[in-house]
Tab-separated table of C-alpha atoms and ligand atoms in Angstrom:
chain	number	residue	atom	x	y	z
A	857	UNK	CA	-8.099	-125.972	33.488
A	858	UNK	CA	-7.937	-123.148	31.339
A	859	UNK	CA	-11.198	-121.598	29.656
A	860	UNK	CA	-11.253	-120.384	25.954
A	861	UNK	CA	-14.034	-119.852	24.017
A	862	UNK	CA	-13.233	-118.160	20.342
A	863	UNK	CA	-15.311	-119.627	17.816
A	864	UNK	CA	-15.812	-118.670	13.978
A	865	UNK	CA	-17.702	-115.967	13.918
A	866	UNK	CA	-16.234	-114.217	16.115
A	867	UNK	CA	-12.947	-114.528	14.313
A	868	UNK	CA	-15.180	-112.955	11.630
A	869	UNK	CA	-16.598	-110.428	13.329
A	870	UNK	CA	-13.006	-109.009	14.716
A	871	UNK	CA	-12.068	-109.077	10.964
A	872	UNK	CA	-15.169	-106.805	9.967
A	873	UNK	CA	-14.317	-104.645	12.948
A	874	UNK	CA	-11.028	-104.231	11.827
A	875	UNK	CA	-12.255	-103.412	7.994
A	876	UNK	CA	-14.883	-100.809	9.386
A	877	UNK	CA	-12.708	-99.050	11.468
A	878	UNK	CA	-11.090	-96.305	9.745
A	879	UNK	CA	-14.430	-94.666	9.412
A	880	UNK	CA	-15.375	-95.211	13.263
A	881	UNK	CA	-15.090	-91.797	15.339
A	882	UNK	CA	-14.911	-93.237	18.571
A	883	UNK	CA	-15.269	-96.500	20.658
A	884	UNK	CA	-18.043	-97.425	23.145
A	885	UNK	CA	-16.238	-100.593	24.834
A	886	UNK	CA	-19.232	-102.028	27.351
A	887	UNK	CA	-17.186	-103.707	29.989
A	888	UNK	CA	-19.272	-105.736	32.938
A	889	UNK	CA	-18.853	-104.410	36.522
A	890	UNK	CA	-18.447	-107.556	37.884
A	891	UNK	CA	-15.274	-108.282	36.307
A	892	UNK	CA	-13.967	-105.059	34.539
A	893	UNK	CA	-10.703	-106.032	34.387
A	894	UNK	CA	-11.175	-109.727	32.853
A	895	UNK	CA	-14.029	-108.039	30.242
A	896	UNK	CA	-11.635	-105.765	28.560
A	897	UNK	CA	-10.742	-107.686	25.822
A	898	UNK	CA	-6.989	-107.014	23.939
A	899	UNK	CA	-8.322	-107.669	20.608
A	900	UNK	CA	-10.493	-104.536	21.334
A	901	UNK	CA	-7.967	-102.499	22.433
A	902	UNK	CA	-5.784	-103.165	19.441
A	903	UNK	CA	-8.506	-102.824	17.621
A	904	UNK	CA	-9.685	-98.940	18.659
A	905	UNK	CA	-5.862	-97.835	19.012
A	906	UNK	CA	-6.157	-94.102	18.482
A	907	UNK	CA	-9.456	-93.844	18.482
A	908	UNK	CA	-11.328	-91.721	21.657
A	909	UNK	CA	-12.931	-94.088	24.082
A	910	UNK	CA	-15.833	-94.153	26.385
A	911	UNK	CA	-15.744	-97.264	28.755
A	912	UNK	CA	-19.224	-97.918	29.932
A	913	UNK	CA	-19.606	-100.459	33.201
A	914	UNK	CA	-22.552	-102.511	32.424
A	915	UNK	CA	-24.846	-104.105	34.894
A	916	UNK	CA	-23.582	-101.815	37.489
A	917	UNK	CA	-26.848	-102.791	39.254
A	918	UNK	CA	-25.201	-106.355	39.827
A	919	UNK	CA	-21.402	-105.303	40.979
A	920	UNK	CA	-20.271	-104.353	44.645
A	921	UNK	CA	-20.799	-100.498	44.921
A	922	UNK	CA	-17.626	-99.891	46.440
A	923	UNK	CA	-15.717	-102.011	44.133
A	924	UNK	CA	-17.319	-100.034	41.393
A	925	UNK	CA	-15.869	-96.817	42.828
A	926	UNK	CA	-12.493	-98.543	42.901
A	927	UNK	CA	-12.633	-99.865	39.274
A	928	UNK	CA	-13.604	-96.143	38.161
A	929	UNK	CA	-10.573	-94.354	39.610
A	930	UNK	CA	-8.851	-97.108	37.698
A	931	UNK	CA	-10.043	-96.750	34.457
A	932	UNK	CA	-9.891	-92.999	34.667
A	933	UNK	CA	-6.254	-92.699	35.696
A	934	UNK	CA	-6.012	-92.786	31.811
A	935	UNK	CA	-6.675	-89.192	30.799
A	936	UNK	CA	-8.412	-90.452	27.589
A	937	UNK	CA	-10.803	-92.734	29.046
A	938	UNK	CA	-13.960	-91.664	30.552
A	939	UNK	CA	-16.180	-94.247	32.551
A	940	UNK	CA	-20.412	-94.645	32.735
A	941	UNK	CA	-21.883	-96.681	34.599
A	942	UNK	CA	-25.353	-98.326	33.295
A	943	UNK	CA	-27.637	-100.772	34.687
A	944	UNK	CA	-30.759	-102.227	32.999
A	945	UNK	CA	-33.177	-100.215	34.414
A	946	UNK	CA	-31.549	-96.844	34.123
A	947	UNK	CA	-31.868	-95.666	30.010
A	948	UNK	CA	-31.152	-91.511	31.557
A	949	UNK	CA	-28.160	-92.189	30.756
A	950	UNK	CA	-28.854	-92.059	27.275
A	951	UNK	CA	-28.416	-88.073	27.127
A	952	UNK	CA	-24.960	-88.325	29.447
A	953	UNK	CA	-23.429	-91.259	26.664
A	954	UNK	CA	-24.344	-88.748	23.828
A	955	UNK	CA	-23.143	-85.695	25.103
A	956	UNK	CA	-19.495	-87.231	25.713
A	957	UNK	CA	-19.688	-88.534	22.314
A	958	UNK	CA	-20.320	-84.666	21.294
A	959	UNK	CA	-17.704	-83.783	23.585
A	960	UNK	CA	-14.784	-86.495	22.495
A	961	UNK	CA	-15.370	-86.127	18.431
A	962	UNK	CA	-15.101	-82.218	18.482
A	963	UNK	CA	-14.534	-82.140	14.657
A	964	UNK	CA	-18.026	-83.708	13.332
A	965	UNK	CA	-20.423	-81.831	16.086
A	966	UNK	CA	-22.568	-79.021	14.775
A	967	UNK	CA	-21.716	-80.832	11.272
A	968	UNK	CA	-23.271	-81.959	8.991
A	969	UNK	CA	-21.595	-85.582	8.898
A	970	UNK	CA	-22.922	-87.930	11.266
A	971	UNK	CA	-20.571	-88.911	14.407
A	972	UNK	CA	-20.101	-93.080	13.798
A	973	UNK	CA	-19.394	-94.769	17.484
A	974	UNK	CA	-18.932	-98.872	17.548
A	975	UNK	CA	-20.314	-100.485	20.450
A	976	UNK	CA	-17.992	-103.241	21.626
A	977	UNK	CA	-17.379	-105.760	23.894
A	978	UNK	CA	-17.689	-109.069	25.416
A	979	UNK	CA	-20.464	-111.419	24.822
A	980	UNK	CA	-23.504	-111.123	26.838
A	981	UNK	CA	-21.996	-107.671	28.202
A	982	UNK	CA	-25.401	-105.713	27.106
A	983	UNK	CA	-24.128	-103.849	24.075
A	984	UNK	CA	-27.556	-104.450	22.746
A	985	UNK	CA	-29.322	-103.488	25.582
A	986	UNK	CA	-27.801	-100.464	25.851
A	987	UNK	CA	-28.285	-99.302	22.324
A	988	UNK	CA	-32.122	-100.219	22.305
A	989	UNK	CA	-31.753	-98.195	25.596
A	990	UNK	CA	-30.121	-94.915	23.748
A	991	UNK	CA	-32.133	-95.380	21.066
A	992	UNK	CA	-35.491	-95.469	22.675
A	993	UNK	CA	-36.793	-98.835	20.687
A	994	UNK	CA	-36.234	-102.511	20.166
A	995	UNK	CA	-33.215	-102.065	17.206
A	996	UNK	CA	-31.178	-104.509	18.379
A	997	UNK	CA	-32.128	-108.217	19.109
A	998	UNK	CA	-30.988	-108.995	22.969
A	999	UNK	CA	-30.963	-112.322	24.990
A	1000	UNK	CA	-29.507	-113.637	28.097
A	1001	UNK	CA	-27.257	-115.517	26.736
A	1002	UNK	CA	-23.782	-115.356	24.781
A	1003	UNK	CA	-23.529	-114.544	21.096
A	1004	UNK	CA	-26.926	-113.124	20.246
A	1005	UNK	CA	-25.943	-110.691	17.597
A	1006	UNK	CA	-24.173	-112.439	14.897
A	1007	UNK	CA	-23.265	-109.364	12.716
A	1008	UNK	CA	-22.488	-105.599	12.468
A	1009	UNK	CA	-25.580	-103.555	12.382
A	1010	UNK	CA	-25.751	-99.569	12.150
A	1011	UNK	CA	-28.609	-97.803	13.887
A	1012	UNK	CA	-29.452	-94.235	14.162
A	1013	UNK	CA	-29.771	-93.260	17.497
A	1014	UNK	CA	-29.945	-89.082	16.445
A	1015	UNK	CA	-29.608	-86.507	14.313
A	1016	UNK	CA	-26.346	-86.797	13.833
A	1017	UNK	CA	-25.235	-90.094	15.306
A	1018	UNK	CA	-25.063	-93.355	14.390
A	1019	UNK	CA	-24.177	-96.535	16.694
A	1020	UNK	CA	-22.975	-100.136	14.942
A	1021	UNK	CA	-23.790	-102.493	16.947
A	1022	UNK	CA	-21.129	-105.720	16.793
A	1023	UNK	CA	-21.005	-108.987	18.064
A	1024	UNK	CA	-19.609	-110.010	21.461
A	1025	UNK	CA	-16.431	-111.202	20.877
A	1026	UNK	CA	-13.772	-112.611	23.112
A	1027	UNK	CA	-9.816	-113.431	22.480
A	1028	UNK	CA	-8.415	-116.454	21.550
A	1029	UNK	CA	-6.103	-117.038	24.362
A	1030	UNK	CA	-7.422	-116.149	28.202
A	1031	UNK	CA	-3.901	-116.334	29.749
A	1032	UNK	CA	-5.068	-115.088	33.218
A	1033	UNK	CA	-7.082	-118.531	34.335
A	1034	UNK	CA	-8.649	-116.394	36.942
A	1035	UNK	CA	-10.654	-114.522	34.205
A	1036	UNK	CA	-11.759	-117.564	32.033
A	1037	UNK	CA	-13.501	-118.377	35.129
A	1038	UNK	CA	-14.603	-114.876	35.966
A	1039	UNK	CA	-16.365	-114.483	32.140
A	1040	UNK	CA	-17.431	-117.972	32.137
A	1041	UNK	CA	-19.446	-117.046	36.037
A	1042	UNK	CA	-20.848	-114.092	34.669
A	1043	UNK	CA	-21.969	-115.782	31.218
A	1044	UNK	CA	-20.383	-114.518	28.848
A	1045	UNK	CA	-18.799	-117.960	27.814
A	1046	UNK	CA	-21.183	-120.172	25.907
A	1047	UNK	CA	-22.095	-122.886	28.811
A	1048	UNK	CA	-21.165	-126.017	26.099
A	1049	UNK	CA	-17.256	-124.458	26.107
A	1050	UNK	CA	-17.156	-124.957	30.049
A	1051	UNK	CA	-18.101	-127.539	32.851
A	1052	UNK	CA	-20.787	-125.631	34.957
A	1053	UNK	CA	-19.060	-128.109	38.283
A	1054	UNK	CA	-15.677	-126.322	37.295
A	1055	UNK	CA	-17.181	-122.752	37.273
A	1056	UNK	CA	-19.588	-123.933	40.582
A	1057	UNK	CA	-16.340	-124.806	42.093
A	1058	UNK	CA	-14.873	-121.523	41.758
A	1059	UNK	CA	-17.589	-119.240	42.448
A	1060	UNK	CA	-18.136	-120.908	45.933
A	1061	UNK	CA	-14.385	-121.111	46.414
A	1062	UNK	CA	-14.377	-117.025	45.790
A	1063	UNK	CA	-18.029	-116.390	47.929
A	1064	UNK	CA	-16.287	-118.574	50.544
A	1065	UNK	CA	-13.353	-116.258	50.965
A	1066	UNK	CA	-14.484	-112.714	49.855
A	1067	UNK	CA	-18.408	-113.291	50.430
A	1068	UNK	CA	-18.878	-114.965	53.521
A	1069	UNK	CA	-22.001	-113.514	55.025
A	1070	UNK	CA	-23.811	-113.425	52.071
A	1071	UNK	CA	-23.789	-117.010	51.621
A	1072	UNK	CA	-24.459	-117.500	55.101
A	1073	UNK	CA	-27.558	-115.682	54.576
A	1074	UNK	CA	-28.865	-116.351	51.695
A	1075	UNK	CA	-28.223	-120.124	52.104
A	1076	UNK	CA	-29.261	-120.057	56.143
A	1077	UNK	CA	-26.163	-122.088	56.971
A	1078	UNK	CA	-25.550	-122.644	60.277
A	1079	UNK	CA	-21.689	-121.883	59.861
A	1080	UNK	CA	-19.143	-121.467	57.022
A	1081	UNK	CA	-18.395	-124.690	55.038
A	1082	UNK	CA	-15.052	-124.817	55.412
A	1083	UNK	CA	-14.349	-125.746	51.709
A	1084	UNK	CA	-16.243	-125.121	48.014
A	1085	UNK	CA	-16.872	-129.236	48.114
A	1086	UNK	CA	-18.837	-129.004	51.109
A	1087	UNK	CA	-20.718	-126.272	50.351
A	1088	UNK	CA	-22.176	-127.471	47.078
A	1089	UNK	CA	-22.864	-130.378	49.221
A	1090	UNK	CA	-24.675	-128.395	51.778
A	1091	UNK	CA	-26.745	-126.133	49.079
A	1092	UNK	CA	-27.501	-129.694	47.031
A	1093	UNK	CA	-28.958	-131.571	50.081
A	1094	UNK	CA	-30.805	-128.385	50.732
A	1095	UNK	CA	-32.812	-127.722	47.365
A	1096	UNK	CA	-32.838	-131.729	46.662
A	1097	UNK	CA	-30.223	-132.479	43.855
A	1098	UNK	CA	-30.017	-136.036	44.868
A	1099	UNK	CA	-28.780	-139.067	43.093
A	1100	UNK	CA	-29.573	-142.748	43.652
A	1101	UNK	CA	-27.701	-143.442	47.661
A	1102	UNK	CA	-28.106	-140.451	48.779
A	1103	UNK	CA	-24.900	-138.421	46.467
A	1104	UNK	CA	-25.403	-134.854	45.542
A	1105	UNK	CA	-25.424	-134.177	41.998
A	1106	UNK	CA	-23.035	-132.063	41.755
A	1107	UNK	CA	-23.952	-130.712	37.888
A	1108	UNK	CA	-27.382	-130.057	39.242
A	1109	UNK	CA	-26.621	-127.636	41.749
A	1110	UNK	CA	-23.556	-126.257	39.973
A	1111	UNK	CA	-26.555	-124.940	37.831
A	1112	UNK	CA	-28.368	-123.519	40.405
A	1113	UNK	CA	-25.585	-121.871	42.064
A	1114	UNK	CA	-24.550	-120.487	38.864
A	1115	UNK	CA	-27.607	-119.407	37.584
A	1116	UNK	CA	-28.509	-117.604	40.981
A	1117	UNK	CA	-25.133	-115.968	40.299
A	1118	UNK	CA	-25.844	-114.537	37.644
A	1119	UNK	CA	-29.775	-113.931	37.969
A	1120	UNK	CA	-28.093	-111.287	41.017
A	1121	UNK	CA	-29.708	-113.580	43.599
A	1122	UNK	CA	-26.726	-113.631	45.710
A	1123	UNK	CA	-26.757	-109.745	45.896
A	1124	UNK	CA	-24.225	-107.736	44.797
A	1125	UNK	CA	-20.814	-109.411	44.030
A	1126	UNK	CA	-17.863	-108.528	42.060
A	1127	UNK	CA	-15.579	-111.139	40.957
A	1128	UNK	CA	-11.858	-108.738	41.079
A	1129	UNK	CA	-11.004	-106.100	42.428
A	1130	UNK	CA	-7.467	-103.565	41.002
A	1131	UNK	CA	-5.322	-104.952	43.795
A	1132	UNK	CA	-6.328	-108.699	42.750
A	1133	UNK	CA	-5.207	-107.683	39.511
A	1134	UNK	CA	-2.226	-106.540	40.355
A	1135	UNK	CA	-0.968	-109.862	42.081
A	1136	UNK	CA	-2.576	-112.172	38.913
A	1137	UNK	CA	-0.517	-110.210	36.275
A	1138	UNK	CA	2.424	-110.946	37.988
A	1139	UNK	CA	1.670	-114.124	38.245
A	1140	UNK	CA	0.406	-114.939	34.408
A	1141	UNK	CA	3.962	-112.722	33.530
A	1142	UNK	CA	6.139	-115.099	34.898
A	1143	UNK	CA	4.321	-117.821	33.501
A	1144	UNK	CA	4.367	-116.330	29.870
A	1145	UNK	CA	8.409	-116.048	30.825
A	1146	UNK	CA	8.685	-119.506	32.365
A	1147	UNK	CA	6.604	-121.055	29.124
A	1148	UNK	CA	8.922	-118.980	26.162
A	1149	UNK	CA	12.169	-120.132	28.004
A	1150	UNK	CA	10.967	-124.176	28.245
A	1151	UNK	CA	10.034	-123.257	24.094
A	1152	UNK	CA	13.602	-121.209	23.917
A	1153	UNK	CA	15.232	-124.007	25.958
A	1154	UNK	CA	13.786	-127.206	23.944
A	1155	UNK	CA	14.180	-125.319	20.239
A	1156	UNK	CA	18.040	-124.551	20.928
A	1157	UNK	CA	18.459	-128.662	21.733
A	1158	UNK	CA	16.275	-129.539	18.877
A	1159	UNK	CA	18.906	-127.070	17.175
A	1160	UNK	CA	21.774	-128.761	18.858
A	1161	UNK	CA	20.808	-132.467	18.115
A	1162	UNK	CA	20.307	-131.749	13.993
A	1163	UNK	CA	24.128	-129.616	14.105
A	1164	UNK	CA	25.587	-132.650	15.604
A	1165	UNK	CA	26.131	-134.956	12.798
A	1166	UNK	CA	27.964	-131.914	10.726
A	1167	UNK	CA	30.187	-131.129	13.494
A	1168	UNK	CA	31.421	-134.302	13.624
A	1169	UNK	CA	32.054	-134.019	9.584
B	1490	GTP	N1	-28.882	-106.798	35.452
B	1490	GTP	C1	-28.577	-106.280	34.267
B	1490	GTP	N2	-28.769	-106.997	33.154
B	1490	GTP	C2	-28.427	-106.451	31.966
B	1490	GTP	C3	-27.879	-105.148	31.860
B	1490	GTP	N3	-27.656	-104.885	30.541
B	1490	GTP	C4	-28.026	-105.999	29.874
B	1490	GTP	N4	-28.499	-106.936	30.714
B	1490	GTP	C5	-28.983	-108.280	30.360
B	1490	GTP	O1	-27.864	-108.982	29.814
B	1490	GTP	C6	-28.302	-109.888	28.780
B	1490	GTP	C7	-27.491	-109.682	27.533
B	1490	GTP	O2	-27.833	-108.457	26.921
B	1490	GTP	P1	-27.516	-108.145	25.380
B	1490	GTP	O3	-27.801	-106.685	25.209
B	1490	GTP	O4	-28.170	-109.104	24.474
B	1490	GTP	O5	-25.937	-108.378	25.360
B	1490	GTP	P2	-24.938	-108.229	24.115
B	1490	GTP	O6	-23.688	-107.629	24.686
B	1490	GTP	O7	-25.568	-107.502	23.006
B	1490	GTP	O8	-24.671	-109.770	23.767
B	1490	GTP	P3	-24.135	-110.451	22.382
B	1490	GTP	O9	-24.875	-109.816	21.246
B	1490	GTP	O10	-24.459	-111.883	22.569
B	1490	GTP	O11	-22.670	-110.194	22.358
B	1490	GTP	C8	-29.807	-109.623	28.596
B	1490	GTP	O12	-30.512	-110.622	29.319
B	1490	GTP	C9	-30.014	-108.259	29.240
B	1490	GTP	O13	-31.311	-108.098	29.759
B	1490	GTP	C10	-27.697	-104.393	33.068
B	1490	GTP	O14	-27.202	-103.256	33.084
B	1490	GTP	N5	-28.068	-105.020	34.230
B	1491	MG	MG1	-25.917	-108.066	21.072
């Protein structure tokens, strides 16, 4: 099942990007550490073409440290891009994020126009957070949960630079299925676009494989369940999400595991790593390919069966 979430406003909100834009000096795209690849959204990209670019890893506190590194070396293979990482707790980053915006809009420092960055990014990424961060106060309304702020908002954060503040927004069409379930696990998909089972299922499927001591111990199993079924079976029997006969309700502790998930309960998990990547593009590539031949394929016999009756003329 394929997850997409791309509701109204933020069809809106990519529109008043796009309108704002030619007077934005550079872009602050907030990516989450836990799935940096699957956060980078292609509507933001298009988006900032041309413009310099800071990518910030959010929630750093919550990702696999040596992932992290991994994702960094990444990013910054790209001569243009520099990488920060933040975590909630951690606002000294504040002077590090301003000095690079010094640094990559040369032209307005030391003048007296004001340097304009857009923070952007997925929901729920922290774009908020980090602003109210920067900017030493509550500016910015924040929540722990998708689609908080609802429109652009400009805040001074100095002397002589401004941040606008946007609305998470996602793309309409997640073509890597592997990342609708990646942004709907870290919740940045509103939960009434998804089934929490389906994103339960995954998550366990992916701690099963890449995160098997951790559930061990946080969960005290006695061995590895040998499949995501079981183990939401184990985990349900154990924290008493029990229907009528004995059953697991399976919704129940889909919740729990999720929430847990995201809460960083689990410890510190990333969802992809670059070599993952790698093998999933090729993968979603030759489906793109496969899917615009079946289109090519049935629109030449459509083509075909309407000519008929004139050749025969
Ligand atoms: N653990 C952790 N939590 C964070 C971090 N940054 C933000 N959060 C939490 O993530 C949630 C979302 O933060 P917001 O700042 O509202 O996110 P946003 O990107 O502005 O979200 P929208 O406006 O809905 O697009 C809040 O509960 C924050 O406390 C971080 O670095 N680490
Ligand atoms: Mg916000």
């Amino acid at each position: 099942m394929a997850i997409n979430w791309y509701p109204g406003h933020m069809h809106k909100a990519n529109k008043d990007m796009a309108k704002v834009m030619p007077d934005v000096d550079l872009v602050i795209e907030l990516l989450d550490c836990r799935l940096p690849y699957s956060s980078q959204n292609p509507a933001i990209a298009k988006l900032a073409k041309g413009k310099p670019c800071i990518k910030i890893l959010s929630k750093s506190d919550l990702a696999d440290p040596e992932i992290t590194e991994q994702w960094q070396a990444y990013f910054e293979k790209e001569a243009s891009v520099k990488t920060l990482l933040t975590t909630l707790e951690q606002s000294d980053k504040a002077q590090k994020l301003l000095s690079l915006c010094h640094k990559l809009v040369p032209s307005k420092s030391k003048s007296k126009f004001n340097i304009l960055a857009m923070i952007t990014g997925i929901p729920n990424v922290g774009k908020s957070t980090l602003i109210n961060a920067v900017a030493g106060r509550a500016v910015a309304k924040t929540g722990n949960e998708p689609a908080i702020t609802k429109g652009l908002q400009k805040i001074r954060i100095s002397e002589d630079i401004m941040f606008l503040d946007t609305p998470g927004i996602l793309w309409p069409k997640i073509h890597n299925e592997n990342s609708g379930y990646r942004l709907a696990a870290a919740g940045s998909i509103k939960d009434t676009a998804t089934e929490i089972d389906d994103i339960a299922f995954y998550l366990s499927d992916f701690l099963i494989r890449h995160y098997p001591q951790v559930l061990i111990e946080r969960y005290g199993l006695a061995a590895l369940p040998a499949s995501d079924l079981e183990f939401l079976e184990v985990l349900g029997t154990q924290r008493g999400c029990l229907r009528a006969g004995g059953h697991v309700d399976l919704e129940k502790v889909s919740a729990i595991l999720v929430n847990e998930y995201r809460a960083g309960k689990l410890g510190r998990i990333t969802l992809e790593t670059p070599d993952m990547i790698v093998a999933e593009e090729e993968i979603v590539a030759k489906q793109i390919q496969e899917k615009a031949d079946r289109e090519a394929a049935r629109k030449k016999k459509r083509h075909g069966s309407r000519a008929k009756p004139d050749s025969g003329a």
